[in-house]
């Protein structure tokens, strides 16, 4: 038993967030302002995501928290513990078993289903921020659908690097209307934004909530002669051998040794349990 | 012939102070109108009202749009007005820093207006940008340099290229040669005169430099304390000034 209200926030706050969520779902990709609360964690650690999760959770939910794809990093572990303590909900590391997934910077490899909610932690919700610093101006640009500036950024990429070098937080156009920052997920994950699950985005410091309802059209911006490409490291996973997953590069020594492993730890563990092997897998079962 | 732009009794007040008042004129296609006057005479206020940056308190501004004929730009929705200022209008600021994106390469600066009206082919945008840099005498090896690496004159020419790339019909210029040394000014004026002729542009140029209007403008409006005190053909106004203030202005030029 704890003395916290269910999922930490008081009921009025959760109502306020749910109202913002409803509006966000009704206008896909539109950034809805909300009265973000002080949370018992620093800004940048997922205060927005935590508030959205708190507003969505019911006692029957099963929560999964991932940080850069991993279930076992500080951010993931502490947020999972936070909800174990304040909401007493069941938690899991399996994508399939979860009904609410809070994520930082990744979309799970396993396809999501219609009864799941994916909650993103967003540091900077405004895709035009680094091009146009004035908030008044960016809101007007969204309102009038003036998105030429977004392509200026991509143009600069090609002019400087020969290809679109933006590799994460790659801007997308939602349902042919709003240009949206999909939070810093790798652009490899962009095609997965079109899914059966409900996707909610919370930015705590910036006090914005936005959403992509299930089966919404999400198009990554590009040029006709430089089309969007969902890129990843050109290696198989060294633990499970997967060639179709997003990989982390891990430095293993100070002599240039490195390995590539799935960033989605749950998916990688599942594949290993199914008997898949990679280059650096332990050889104990070879005997 | 329908005027491209006609202003009807424009007035703008800052509280009880007059910004500009009772300004009316017609601007025909291909015509260049100069507005001169001392600092604080309301010429920039007037220009900003005309270009939609400021809302005048009274009056109407009719612009001959390509599709619907003459329309009052003050009654248009903001989306329409901004569309107009991306396509048919151009605004050249006195300080190129106000009109350029200093963190974006020269090519990106020129390409922005193209992308804003829907160009989505990198190769074509780049070719167009290269072409325009050539027309304002910036070599193509500077295409990927940032405007902050350019000299003042080059920045001003880049700003002009950026504005003219979508083929506007009306250009607003706020002291385009201010802050440049005389030889650079001369080249810029030469360039502007060429472009205005070649593209058949109409332009409204605000300046306090009578040499600029003498070279560029067909007609001249002289402003003082928010009022238009004299208007007519440029040579007529400058050679035979009627109003006391115009006479003062003309006689203030140092003869070397």
Short mmCIF file of C-alpha atoms in Angstrom, two decimals:
data_model
loop_
_atom_site.label_atom_id
_atom_site.label_comp_id
_atom_site.label_asym_id
_atom_site.label_seq_id
_atom_site.Cartn_x
_atom_site.Cartn_y
_atom_site.Cartn_z
CA UNK A 1 0.00 0.00 0.00
CA UNK A 2 1.25 3.47 -0.75
CA UNK A 3 -0.03 6.90 0.14
CA UNK A 4 0.13 8.08 -3.46
CA UNK A 5 -2.95 8.70 -5.52
CA UNK A 6 -3.15 6.10 -8.29
CA UNK A 7 -0.28 6.76 -10.73
CA UNK A 8 1.09 9.67 -8.66
CA UNK A 9 -0.88 12.53 -10.25
CA UNK A 10 -4.11 13.81 -8.69
CA UNK A 11 -7.36 13.13 -10.52
CA UNK A 12 -7.87 16.72 -11.71
CA UNK A 13 -4.45 16.75 -13.32
CA UNK A 14 -5.11 13.46 -15.05
CA UNK A 15 -8.41 14.84 -16.37
CA UNK A 16 -6.61 17.88 -17.72
CA UNK A 17 -4.04 15.69 -19.46
CA UNK A 18 -6.74 13.39 -20.87
CA UNK A 19 -8.54 16.40 -22.32
CA UNK A 20 -5.30 17.43 -24.04
CA UNK A 21 -4.85 13.84 -25.25
CA UNK A 22 -8.34 13.75 -26.75
CA UNK A 23 -7.67 16.94 -28.63
CA UNK A 24 -4.30 15.63 -29.78
CA UNK A 25 -5.90 12.44 -31.13
CA UNK A 26 -8.61 14.46 -32.85
CA UNK A 27 -6.03 16.63 -34.65
CA UNK A 28 -3.18 14.24 -35.51
CA UNK A 29 0.26 15.81 -35.28
CA UNK A 30 -0.98 19.07 -33.73
CA UNK A 31 0.87 20.15 -30.59
CA UNK A 32 -1.63 20.68 -27.80
CA UNK A 33 -0.45 22.85 -24.91
CA UNK A 34 -1.06 21.40 -21.46
CA UNK A 35 -0.29 22.45 -17.91
CA UNK A 36 2.71 20.22 -17.33
CA UNK A 37 3.33 19.46 -13.64
CA UNK A 38 6.53 19.28 -11.68
CA UNK A 39 7.44 15.60 -11.52
CA UNK A 40 9.84 13.95 -9.07
CA UNK A 41 12.51 13.68 -11.77
CA UNK A 42 14.56 16.20 -13.70
CA UNK A 43 13.40 17.66 -17.02
CA UNK A 44 14.88 15.65 -19.84
CA UNK A 45 14.29 12.37 -18.04
CA UNK A 46 10.83 11.82 -19.39
CA UNK A 47 8.56 14.09 -17.36
CA UNK A 48 6.20 14.49 -20.32
CA UNK A 49 6.04 10.78 -21.07
CA UNK A 50 5.47 9.96 -17.41
CA UNK A 51 2.53 12.36 -17.17
CA UNK A 52 0.92 10.92 -20.29
CA UNK A 53 1.47 7.39 -19.03
CA UNK A 54 0.00 8.33 -15.66
CA UNK A 55 -3.10 9.72 -17.36
CA UNK A 56 -3.53 6.56 -19.47
CA UNK A 57 -2.84 3.84 -16.91
CA UNK A 58 -5.61 1.74 -15.40
CA UNK A 59 -5.04 -0.78 -12.59
CA UNK A 60 -5.35 -3.64 -15.11
CA UNK A 61 -2.63 -2.37 -17.39
CA UNK A 62 0.74 -3.99 -17.90
CA UNK A 63 3.51 -1.45 -18.30
CA UNK A 64 6.76 -1.73 -20.21
CA UNK A 65 9.37 1.04 -20.18
CA UNK A 66 12.21 1.23 -22.67
CA UNK A 67 15.09 3.61 -22.99
CA UNK A 68 16.89 3.58 -26.37
CA UNK A 69 15.32 0.15 -26.89
CA UNK A 70 16.68 -1.30 -23.65
CA UNK A 71 14.63 -2.39 -20.65
CA UNK A 72 17.53 -2.35 -18.22
CA UNK A 73 18.99 1.18 -18.38
CA UNK A 74 18.67 3.73 -15.59
CA UNK A 75 15.85 5.73 -17.12
CA UNK A 76 13.78 2.66 -17.94
CA UNK A 77 14.34 0.99 -14.59
CA UNK A 78 13.55 4.08 -12.53
CA UNK A 79 10.36 4.95 -14.40
CA UNK A 80 9.20 1.32 -14.19
CA UNK A 81 9.85 1.34 -10.44
CA UNK A 82 8.07 4.67 -10.15
CA UNK A 83 4.84 3.22 -11.52
CA UNK A 84 5.26 -0.06 -9.64
CA UNK A 85 5.30 2.01 -6.49
CA UNK A 86 2.69 4.67 -7.25
CA UNK A 87 0.21 2.66 -9.34
CA UNK A 88 0.97 -0.94 -8.40
CA UNK A 89 0.48 -1.97 -12.01
CA UNK A 90 2.02 -5.12 -13.42
CA UNK A 91 5.21 -4.51 -15.38
CA UNK A 92 6.87 -6.55 -18.07
CA UNK A 93 9.84 -6.46 -20.37
CA UNK A 94 8.00 -8.23 -23.17
CA UNK A 95 6.60 -6.01 -25.89
CA UNK A 96 3.84 -8.51 -26.62
CA UNK A 97 2.64 -8.69 -23.01
CA UNK A 98 2.48 -4.91 -22.44
CA UNK A 99 -0.64 -2.80 -22.85
CA UNK A 100 1.12 0.53 -22.25
CA UNK A 101 4.70 1.06 -23.40
CA UNK A 102 6.59 4.19 -22.45
CA UNK A 103 9.57 4.70 -24.71
CA UNK A 104 12.52 6.96 -25.07
CA UNK A 105 14.00 7.21 -28.59
CA UNK A 106 12.89 3.84 -30.04
CA UNK A 107 9.88 1.95 -31.36
CA UNK A 108 9.94 -1.75 -30.44
CA UNK A 109 10.92 -4.10 -33.28
CA UNK A 110 7.89 -6.28 -32.75
CA UNK A 111 4.82 -4.92 -34.59
CA UNK A 112 2.38 -3.28 -32.16
CA UNK A 113 -1.28 -4.21 -31.93
CA UNK A 114 -4.55 -2.28 -31.68
CA UNK A 115 -4.84 -2.79 -27.91
CA UNK A 116 -1.48 -1.19 -27.13
CA UNK A 117 -0.54 2.42 -26.38
CA UNK A 118 2.95 3.70 -27.12
CA UNK A 119 3.96 6.76 -25.08
CA UNK A 120 6.98 8.76 -26.26
CA UNK A 121 9.19 11.01 -24.18
CA UNK A 122 9.84 14.14 -26.21
CA UNK A 123 12.61 16.65 -25.48
CA UNK A 124 11.74 19.28 -28.13
CA UNK A 125 8.33 18.89 -29.79
CA UNK A 126 8.75 21.69 -32.32
CA UNK A 127 10.29 20.38 -35.57
CA UNK A 128 10.92 23.94 -36.79
CA UNK A 129 12.64 25.07 -33.59
CA UNK A 130 16.23 25.14 -34.81
CA UNK A 131 15.23 26.85 -38.04
CA UNK A 132 12.90 29.43 -36.58
CA UNK A 133 13.50 30.24 -32.92
CA UNK A 134 10.33 32.32 -32.39
CA UNK A 135 7.48 30.26 -30.98
CA UNK A 136 4.90 32.81 -32.19
CA UNK A 137 6.25 32.41 -35.71
CA UNK A 138 6.41 28.58 -35.70
CA UNK A 139 2.81 28.36 -34.47
CA UNK A 140 1.74 30.65 -37.28
CA UNK A 141 3.68 28.51 -39.75
CA UNK A 142 1.87 25.41 -38.51
CA UNK A 143 -1.47 27.19 -38.69
CA UNK A 144 -0.87 28.34 -42.27
CA UNK A 145 0.84 25.11 -43.31
CA UNK A 146 4.04 26.91 -44.32
CA UNK A 147 6.53 24.11 -44.26
CA UNK A 148 9.04 25.21 -46.90
CA UNK A 149 11.55 25.84 -44.15
CA UNK A 150 11.62 22.18 -43.17
CA UNK A 151 12.90 21.33 -46.63
CA UNK A 152 15.57 24.02 -46.30
CA UNK A 153 17.05 21.91 -43.52
CA UNK A 154 17.05 18.81 -45.71
CA UNK A 155 18.49 20.88 -48.59
CA UNK A 156 21.33 21.99 -46.33
CA UNK A 157 21.99 18.36 -45.41
CA UNK A 158 22.36 17.31 -49.02
CA UNK A 159 24.41 20.39 -49.94
CA UNK A 160 26.83 19.67 -47.12
CA UNK A 161 26.95 15.88 -46.95
CA UNK A 162 25.70 14.70 -50.33
CA UNK A 163 22.73 12.94 -48.76
CA UNK A 164 20.11 13.66 -46.12
CA UNK A 165 22.25 13.32 -43.02
CA UNK A 166 19.45 13.79 -40.49
CA UNK A 167 19.43 10.35 -38.91
CA UNK A 168 17.12 10.81 -35.93
CA UNK A 169 14.15 13.05 -35.11
CA UNK A 170 13.45 12.93 -38.84
CA UNK A 171 10.48 15.21 -39.63
CA UNK A 172 7.25 13.61 -40.81
CA UNK A 173 3.97 14.92 -42.19
CA UNK A 174 0.96 13.45 -40.43
CA UNK A 175 -2.24 12.79 -42.40
CA UNK A 176 -1.18 15.30 -45.05
CA UNK A 177 -1.40 18.25 -42.67
CA UNK A 178 0.90 18.83 -39.70
CA UNK A 179 4.66 18.44 -39.82
CA UNK A 180 5.71 16.68 -36.64
CA UNK A 181 8.89 15.78 -34.81
CA UNK A 182 8.62 12.05 -34.05
CA UNK A 183 10.92 12.56 -30.99
CA UNK A 184 14.54 11.46 -31.39
CA UNK A 185 13.79 7.99 -32.75
CA UNK A 186 16.25 6.82 -35.43
CA UNK A 187 14.88 7.35 -38.93
CA UNK A 188 14.98 3.56 -39.25
CA UNK A 189 11.85 3.61 -37.05
CA UNK A 190 9.96 6.18 -39.11
CA UNK A 191 8.08 3.63 -41.27
CA UNK A 192 6.88 2.01 -38.02
CA UNK A 193 4.99 5.20 -37.10
CA UNK A 194 2.17 3.83 -39.25
CA UNK A 195 0.88 1.20 -36.86
CA UNK A 196 -2.23 -0.28 -35.32
CA UNK A 197 -1.34 1.09 -31.88
CA UNK A 198 -2.20 4.51 -30.48
CA UNK A 199 0.90 6.70 -30.22
CA UNK A 200 1.05 9.57 -27.73
CA UNK A 201 3.86 12.09 -27.36
CA UNK A 202 4.51 14.05 -24.18
CA UNK A 203 6.97 16.92 -23.76
CA UNK A 204 7.07 17.95 -20.10
CA UNK A 205 9.37 20.93 -20.13
CA UNK A 206 7.86 22.32 -23.33
CA UNK A 207 4.33 21.55 -22.09
CA UNK A 208 3.07 19.98 -25.30
CA UNK A 209 1.16 16.80 -26.09
CA UNK A 210 0.59 15.39 -29.56
CA UNK A 211 -0.57 12.09 -31.00
CA UNK A 212 -0.77 9.77 -33.97
CA UNK A 213 -4.02 7.76 -33.93
CA UNK A 214 -3.91 4.14 -35.20
CA UNK A 215 -3.47 3.62 -38.95
CA UNK A 216 -2.75 7.29 -39.62
CA UNK A 217 -0.75 8.16 -42.72
CA UNK A 218 2.74 9.32 -41.72
CA UNK A 219 5.07 10.44 -44.49
CA UNK A 220 8.76 11.22 -43.94
CA UNK A 221 9.73 14.42 -45.76
CA UNK A 222 12.18 14.12 -48.64
CA UNK A 223 13.12 15.31 -52.13
CA UNK A 224 12.01 13.63 -55.34
CA UNK A 225 15.63 12.97 -56.30
CA UNK A 226 16.75 12.20 -52.73
CA UNK A 227 14.04 9.91 -51.36
CA UNK A 228 13.71 9.02 -47.69
CA UNK A 229 15.68 5.97 -46.65
CA UNK A 230 15.27 4.12 -43.36
CA UNK A 231 18.93 3.46 -42.71
CA UNK A 232 20.72 1.34 -40.12
CA UNK A 233 24.23 -0.01 -39.48
CA UNK A 234 25.10 -2.47 -42.24
CA UNK A 235 25.76 -5.48 -39.98
CA UNK A 236 23.89 -8.42 -38.53
CA UNK A 237 23.36 -8.44 -34.75
CA UNK A 238 26.38 -10.09 -33.10
CA UNK A 239 24.20 -11.82 -30.50
CA UNK A 240 21.12 -12.99 -32.40
CA UNK A 241 22.18 -12.65 -36.04
CA UNK A 242 19.19 -10.47 -37.00
CA UNK A 243 19.70 -8.42 -40.16
CA UNK A 244 16.45 -6.47 -40.02
CA UNK A 245 16.75 -4.72 -36.65
CA UNK A 246 18.20 -1.39 -35.51
CA UNK A 247 21.66 -1.91 -34.03
CA UNK A 248 23.76 -0.28 -31.32
CA UNK A 249 27.49 -0.14 -31.83
CA UNK A 250 29.32 -1.17 -28.66
CA UNK A 251 33.03 -0.51 -28.21
CA UNK A 252 34.52 -3.58 -26.53
CA UNK A 253 38.17 -2.69 -25.99
CA UNK A 254 40.68 0.08 -26.66
CA UNK A 255 42.12 -1.63 -29.75
CA UNK A 256 39.30 -0.95 -32.19
CA UNK A 257 37.18 -3.93 -31.12
CA UNK A 258 33.46 -3.38 -31.50
CA UNK A 259 30.25 -5.30 -31.73
CA UNK A 260 26.81 -4.56 -33.09
CA UNK A 261 23.81 -5.63 -31.05
CA UNK A 262 20.06 -5.12 -31.36
CA UNK A 263 19.06 -1.96 -29.54
CA UNK A 264 15.73 -3.65 -28.67
CA UNK A 265 16.94 -5.91 -25.85
CA UNK A 266 13.63 -7.75 -25.46
CA UNK A 267 13.48 -8.64 -29.16
CA UNK A 268 17.10 -9.80 -29.16
CA UNK A 269 16.58 -11.97 -26.07
CA UNK A 270 13.50 -13.54 -27.64
CA UNK A 271 15.40 -14.40 -30.80
CA UNK A 272 18.22 -15.92 -28.80
CA UNK A 273 15.68 -17.99 -26.86
CA UNK A 274 14.38 -19.23 -30.20
CA UNK A 275 17.88 -20.45 -31.00
CA UNK A 276 19.19 -17.68 -33.28
CA UNK A 277 22.91 -17.14 -32.96
CA UNK A 278 25.24 -14.30 -33.90
CA UNK A 279 28.96 -13.90 -34.44
CA UNK A 280 29.81 -13.36 -30.77
CA UNK A 281 27.22 -15.62 -29.16
CA UNK A 282 28.50 -17.90 -26.40
CA UNK A 283 29.23 -21.33 -27.89
CA UNK A 284 28.11 -23.46 -24.89
CA UNK A 285 25.31 -25.17 -26.85
CA UNK A 286 27.64 -26.15 -29.71
CA UNK A 287 28.80 -29.24 -27.84
CA UNK B 1 -4.59 49.53 -67.91
CA UNK B 2 -5.25 48.44 -64.33
CA UNK B 3 -2.73 49.61 -61.80
CA UNK B 4 -0.71 46.79 -60.22
CA UNK B 5 -1.03 48.39 -56.81
CA UNK B 6 -3.18 51.27 -55.80
CA UNK B 7 -3.18 52.78 -52.35
CA UNK B 8 -6.17 54.79 -51.19
CA UNK B 9 -5.77 57.23 -48.29
CA UNK B 10 -3.47 55.08 -46.18
CA UNK B 11 -2.98 56.31 -42.63
CA UNK B 12 -1.09 54.83 -39.74
CA UNK B 13 -0.89 56.41 -36.30
CA UNK B 14 1.34 55.49 -33.41
CA UNK B 15 -0.92 56.57 -30.58
CA UNK B 16 -1.52 60.24 -31.29
CA UNK B 17 1.65 60.58 -33.33
CA UNK B 18 1.36 60.38 -37.09
CA UNK B 19 3.20 57.56 -38.83
CA UNK B 20 1.93 58.49 -42.24
CA UNK B 21 -1.39 59.89 -43.31
CA UNK B 22 -3.52 60.43 -46.40
CA UNK B 23 -1.25 58.63 -48.85
CA UNK B 24 -2.78 57.68 -52.20
CA UNK B 25 -1.07 56.60 -55.38
CA UNK B 26 -1.28 54.17 -58.29
CA UNK B 27 1.60 52.00 -59.38
CA UNK B 28 1.41 50.59 -62.89
CA UNK B 29 3.13 47.40 -64.09
CA UNK B 30 6.81 47.95 -64.90
CA UNK B 31 6.91 51.21 -63.00
CA UNK B 32 9.37 52.10 -60.27
CA UNK B 33 8.20 54.47 -57.58
CA UNK B 34 10.69 56.17 -55.31
CA UNK B 35 9.76 57.46 -51.86
CA UNK B 36 12.18 59.97 -50.38
CA UNK B 37 12.17 62.01 -47.23
CA UNK B 38 14.16 62.63 -44.10
CA UNK B 39 14.42 60.19 -41.19
CA UNK B 40 11.13 59.92 -39.36
CA UNK B 41 9.10 61.20 -42.29
CA UNK B 42 7.04 58.00 -42.37
CA UNK B 43 8.46 56.40 -45.48
CA UNK B 44 9.36 53.08 -43.84
CA UNK B 45 6.00 53.03 -42.04
CA UNK B 46 4.29 53.48 -45.38
CA UNK B 47 6.34 50.74 -46.99
CA UNK B 48 5.60 48.32 -44.17
CA UNK B 49 1.90 49.11 -44.45
CA UNK B 50 1.97 48.44 -48.17
CA UNK B 51 3.88 45.18 -47.76
CA UNK B 52 1.51 43.89 -45.09
CA UNK B 53 4.00 44.01 -42.22
CA UNK B 54 1.98 46.68 -40.45
CA UNK B 55 -1.78 47.13 -40.48
CA UNK B 56 -2.72 50.70 -41.47
CA UNK B 57 -5.49 52.35 -39.43
CA UNK B 58 -7.47 53.46 -42.46
CA UNK B 59 -7.36 53.14 -46.21
CA UNK B 60 -7.24 50.32 -48.68
CA UNK B 61 -4.53 48.73 -50.78
CA UNK B 62 -5.69 47.13 -54.00
CA UNK B 63 -3.34 44.63 -55.59
CA UNK B 64 -3.98 43.23 -59.05
CA UNK B 65 -3.73 39.49 -58.28
CA UNK B 66 -3.00 37.01 -61.07
CA UNK B 67 -6.16 35.03 -60.55
CA UNK B 68 -8.87 37.31 -59.16
CA UNK B 69 -7.91 40.77 -60.41
CA UNK B 70 -7.70 43.74 -58.02
CA UNK B 71 -8.22 42.79 -54.37
CA UNK B 72 -7.83 44.65 -51.10
CA UNK B 73 -4.81 43.07 -49.44
CA UNK B 74 -5.89 44.36 -46.04
CA UNK B 75 -9.11 42.32 -46.21
CA UNK B 76 -7.38 39.15 -47.35
CA UNK B 77 -6.89 36.30 -44.92
CA UNK B 78 -3.42 36.08 -43.46
CA UNK B 79 -2.76 32.87 -45.38
CA UNK B 80 -3.53 34.59 -48.70
CA UNK B 81 -1.45 37.61 -47.82
CA UNK B 82 1.54 35.49 -46.83
CA UNK B 83 1.15 33.45 -50.00
CA UNK B 84 1.27 36.70 -51.94
CA UNK B 85 4.40 37.81 -50.12
CA UNK B 86 6.07 34.50 -51.03
CA UNK B 87 5.15 34.58 -54.69
CA UNK B 88 4.16 37.90 -56.25
CA UNK B 89 5.83 40.19 -53.76
CA UNK B 90 9.38 40.58 -52.60
CA UNK B 91 10.81 42.63 -49.77
CA UNK B 92 14.43 43.74 -49.73
CA UNK B 93 15.48 44.90 -46.28
CA UNK B 94 18.03 47.59 -45.63
CA UNK B 95 20.05 45.23 -43.48
CA UNK B 96 20.58 41.92 -45.30
CA UNK B 97 20.62 40.19 -41.91
CA UNK B 98 16.90 40.89 -41.61
CA UNK B 99 16.14 39.33 -44.95
CA UNK B 100 18.51 36.37 -45.00
CA UNK B 101 18.89 33.27 -42.90
CA UNK B 102 22.43 33.72 -41.72
CA UNK B 103 22.87 30.09 -40.64
CA UNK B 104 21.77 28.65 -43.97
CA UNK B 105 23.97 28.43 -47.08
CA UNK B 106 23.52 30.87 -49.97
CA UNK B 107 21.92 28.11 -52.06
CA UNK B 108 19.48 27.29 -49.27
CA UNK B 109 18.60 30.95 -48.88
CA UNK B 110 17.73 31.26 -52.56
CA UNK B 111 15.97 27.89 -52.57
CA UNK B 112 13.76 28.65 -49.58
CA UNK B 113 11.14 30.55 -51.53
CA UNK B 114 11.07 27.82 -54.17
CA UNK B 115 10.57 25.16 -51.52
CA UNK B 116 7.95 27.33 -49.85
CA UNK B 117 5.87 27.25 -53.02
CA UNK B 118 6.25 23.51 -53.36
CA UNK B 119 9.48 22.71 -55.25
CA UNK B 120 10.60 19.25 -54.12
CA UNK B 121 13.36 18.34 -56.57
CA UNK B 122 16.80 18.99 -55.10
CA UNK B 123 18.61 19.08 -58.44
CA UNK B 124 16.23 21.64 -59.93
CA UNK B 125 16.27 23.84 -56.83
CA UNK B 126 20.04 23.83 -56.85
CA UNK B 127 20.26 24.61 -60.55
CA UNK B 128 17.85 27.51 -60.12
CA UNK B 129 19.85 28.80 -57.14
CA UNK B 130 23.11 28.59 -59.11
CA UNK B 131 21.50 30.45 -61.99
CA UNK B 132 20.28 33.23 -59.70
CA UNK B 133 23.59 33.61 -57.90
CA UNK B 134 25.14 34.06 -61.35
CA UNK B 135 22.64 36.76 -62.21
CA UNK B 136 23.58 38.74 -59.12
CA UNK B 137 27.27 38.20 -59.81
CA UNK B 138 28.09 35.70 -57.10
CA UNK B 139 30.26 32.85 -58.42
CA UNK B 140 28.94 29.31 -58.01
CA UNK B 141 31.82 28.25 -55.76
CA UNK B 142 30.14 30.36 -53.05
CA UNK B 143 26.88 28.42 -53.38
CA UNK B 144 27.41 26.41 -50.20
CA UNK B 145 28.94 29.23 -48.14
CA UNK B 146 26.92 30.93 -45.46
CA UNK B 147 25.93 34.57 -45.87
CA UNK B 148 27.90 35.38 -42.73
CA UNK B 149 31.05 34.72 -44.78
CA UNK B 150 29.96 37.23 -47.43
CA UNK B 151 30.79 40.92 -47.67
CA UNK B 152 28.00 43.46 -47.14
CA UNK B 153 27.54 44.01 -50.86
CA UNK B 154 27.38 40.30 -51.59
CA UNK B 155 24.87 39.80 -48.79
CA UNK B 156 22.67 42.48 -50.30
CA UNK B 157 22.92 40.90 -53.75
CA UNK B 158 22.15 37.49 -52.25
CA UNK B 159 19.09 38.98 -50.60
CA UNK B 160 17.94 40.30 -53.95
CA UNK B 161 18.46 36.90 -55.61
CA UNK B 162 16.53 35.21 -52.81
CA UNK B 163 13.65 37.58 -53.32
CA UNK B 164 13.47 37.48 -57.09
CA UNK B 165 13.79 33.74 -57.56
CA UNK B 166 10.04 33.12 -57.63
CA UNK B 167 9.55 35.79 -60.27
CA UNK B 168 7.63 38.38 -58.22
CA UNK B 169 5.80 41.24 -59.92
CA UNK B 170 6.23 43.78 -57.15
CA UNK B 171 9.36 44.45 -55.11
CA UNK B 172 9.45 46.55 -51.96
CA UNK B 173 12.88 47.92 -51.15
CA UNK B 174 13.79 49.64 -47.91
CA UNK B 175 17.00 51.57 -48.53
CA UNK B 176 18.63 48.75 -50.51
CA UNK B 177 21.93 50.62 -50.76
CA UNK B 178 22.13 51.84 -47.17
CA UNK B 179 25.35 50.95 -45.42
CA UNK B 180 27.28 50.12 -48.60
CA UNK B 181 30.25 52.10 -49.88
CA UNK B 182 29.73 54.13 -53.04
CA UNK B 183 31.42 51.84 -55.56
CA UNK B 184 29.48 48.82 -54.28
CA UNK B 185 26.34 50.97 -54.30
CA UNK B 186 26.92 51.83 -57.94
CA UNK B 187 27.26 48.19 -58.94
CA UNK B 188 24.20 47.21 -56.96
CA UNK B 189 22.16 49.97 -58.57
CA UNK B 190 23.36 48.89 -61.98
CA UNK B 191 22.35 45.33 -61.22
CA UNK B 192 18.95 46.37 -59.88
CA UNK B 193 18.27 48.55 -62.89
CA UNK B 194 19.13 45.64 -65.20
CA UNK B 195 16.90 43.20 -63.31
CA UNK B 196 13.98 45.61 -63.13
CA UNK B 197 14.13 46.20 -66.90
CA UNK B 198 14.71 42.56 -67.80
CA UNK B 199 11.94 41.15 -65.62
CA UNK B 200 9.53 44.03 -66.10
CA UNK B 201 9.28 44.43 -62.33
CA UNK B 202 7.36 47.08 -60.53
CA UNK B 203 9.12 48.38 -57.48
CA UNK B 204 8.64 50.74 -54.59
CA UNK B 205 11.94 52.03 -53.30
CA UNK B 206 12.27 53.86 -50.03
CA UNK B 207 15.49 55.79 -49.67
CA UNK B 208 16.98 59.06 -48.51
CA UNK B 209 19.57 58.95 -51.26
CA UNK B 210 18.43 61.09 -54.17
CA UNK B 211 21.01 59.53 -56.51
CA UNK B 212 19.31 56.16 -56.08
CA UNK B 213 15.91 57.45 -57.12
CA UNK B 214 17.40 59.50 -59.92
CA UNK B 215 18.83 56.29 -61.38
CA UNK B 216 16.03 53.83 -60.67
CA UNK B 217 12.71 55.54 -60.14
CA UNK B 218 10.29 56.71 -62.78
CA UNK B 219 8.13 58.57 -60.35
CA UNK B 220 8.90 60.14 -57.03
CA UNK B 221 7.00 60.82 -53.84
CA UNK B 222 8.46 63.23 -51.30
CA UNK B 223 7.36 62.78 -47.70
CA UNK B 224 7.66 65.01 -44.70
CA UNK B 225 6.20 64.45 -41.20
CA UNK B 226 3.95 61.68 -42.45
CA UNK B 227 2.50 63.64 -45.36
CA UNK B 228 3.22 63.41 -49.04
CA UNK B 229 4.31 66.94 -49.92
CA UNK B 230 5.07 66.46 -53.57
CA UNK B 231 4.83 63.77 -56.20
CA UNK B 232 5.51 63.52 -59.91
CA UNK B 233 8.02 62.31 -62.47
CA UNK B 234 11.44 61.89 -60.93
CA UNK B 235 13.29 64.32 -63.17
CA UNK B 236 10.54 66.87 -62.82
CA UNK B 237 10.52 66.74 -59.05
CA UNK B 238 14.29 66.81 -58.73
CA UNK B 239 14.97 69.46 -61.36
CA UNK B 240 12.07 71.73 -60.59
CA UNK B 241 11.09 71.19 -56.96
CA UNK B 242 7.95 73.07 -55.95
CA UNK B 243 7.60 72.45 -52.24
CA UNK B 244 9.95 74.15 -49.84
CA UNK B 245 11.03 70.90 -48.29
CA UNK B 246 11.83 69.33 -51.66
CA UNK B 247 13.87 72.38 -52.56
CA UNK B 248 15.78 72.01 -49.32
CA UNK B 249 16.31 68.31 -49.96
CA UNK B 250 17.59 68.84 -53.49
CA UNK B 251 19.87 71.70 -52.49
CA UNK B 252 21.33 69.66 -49.63
CA UNK B 253 23.22 67.38 -52.01
CA UNK B 254 26.92 68.06 -51.97
CA UNK B 255 28.23 68.83 -55.44
CA UNK B 256 31.66 67.40 -56.01
#
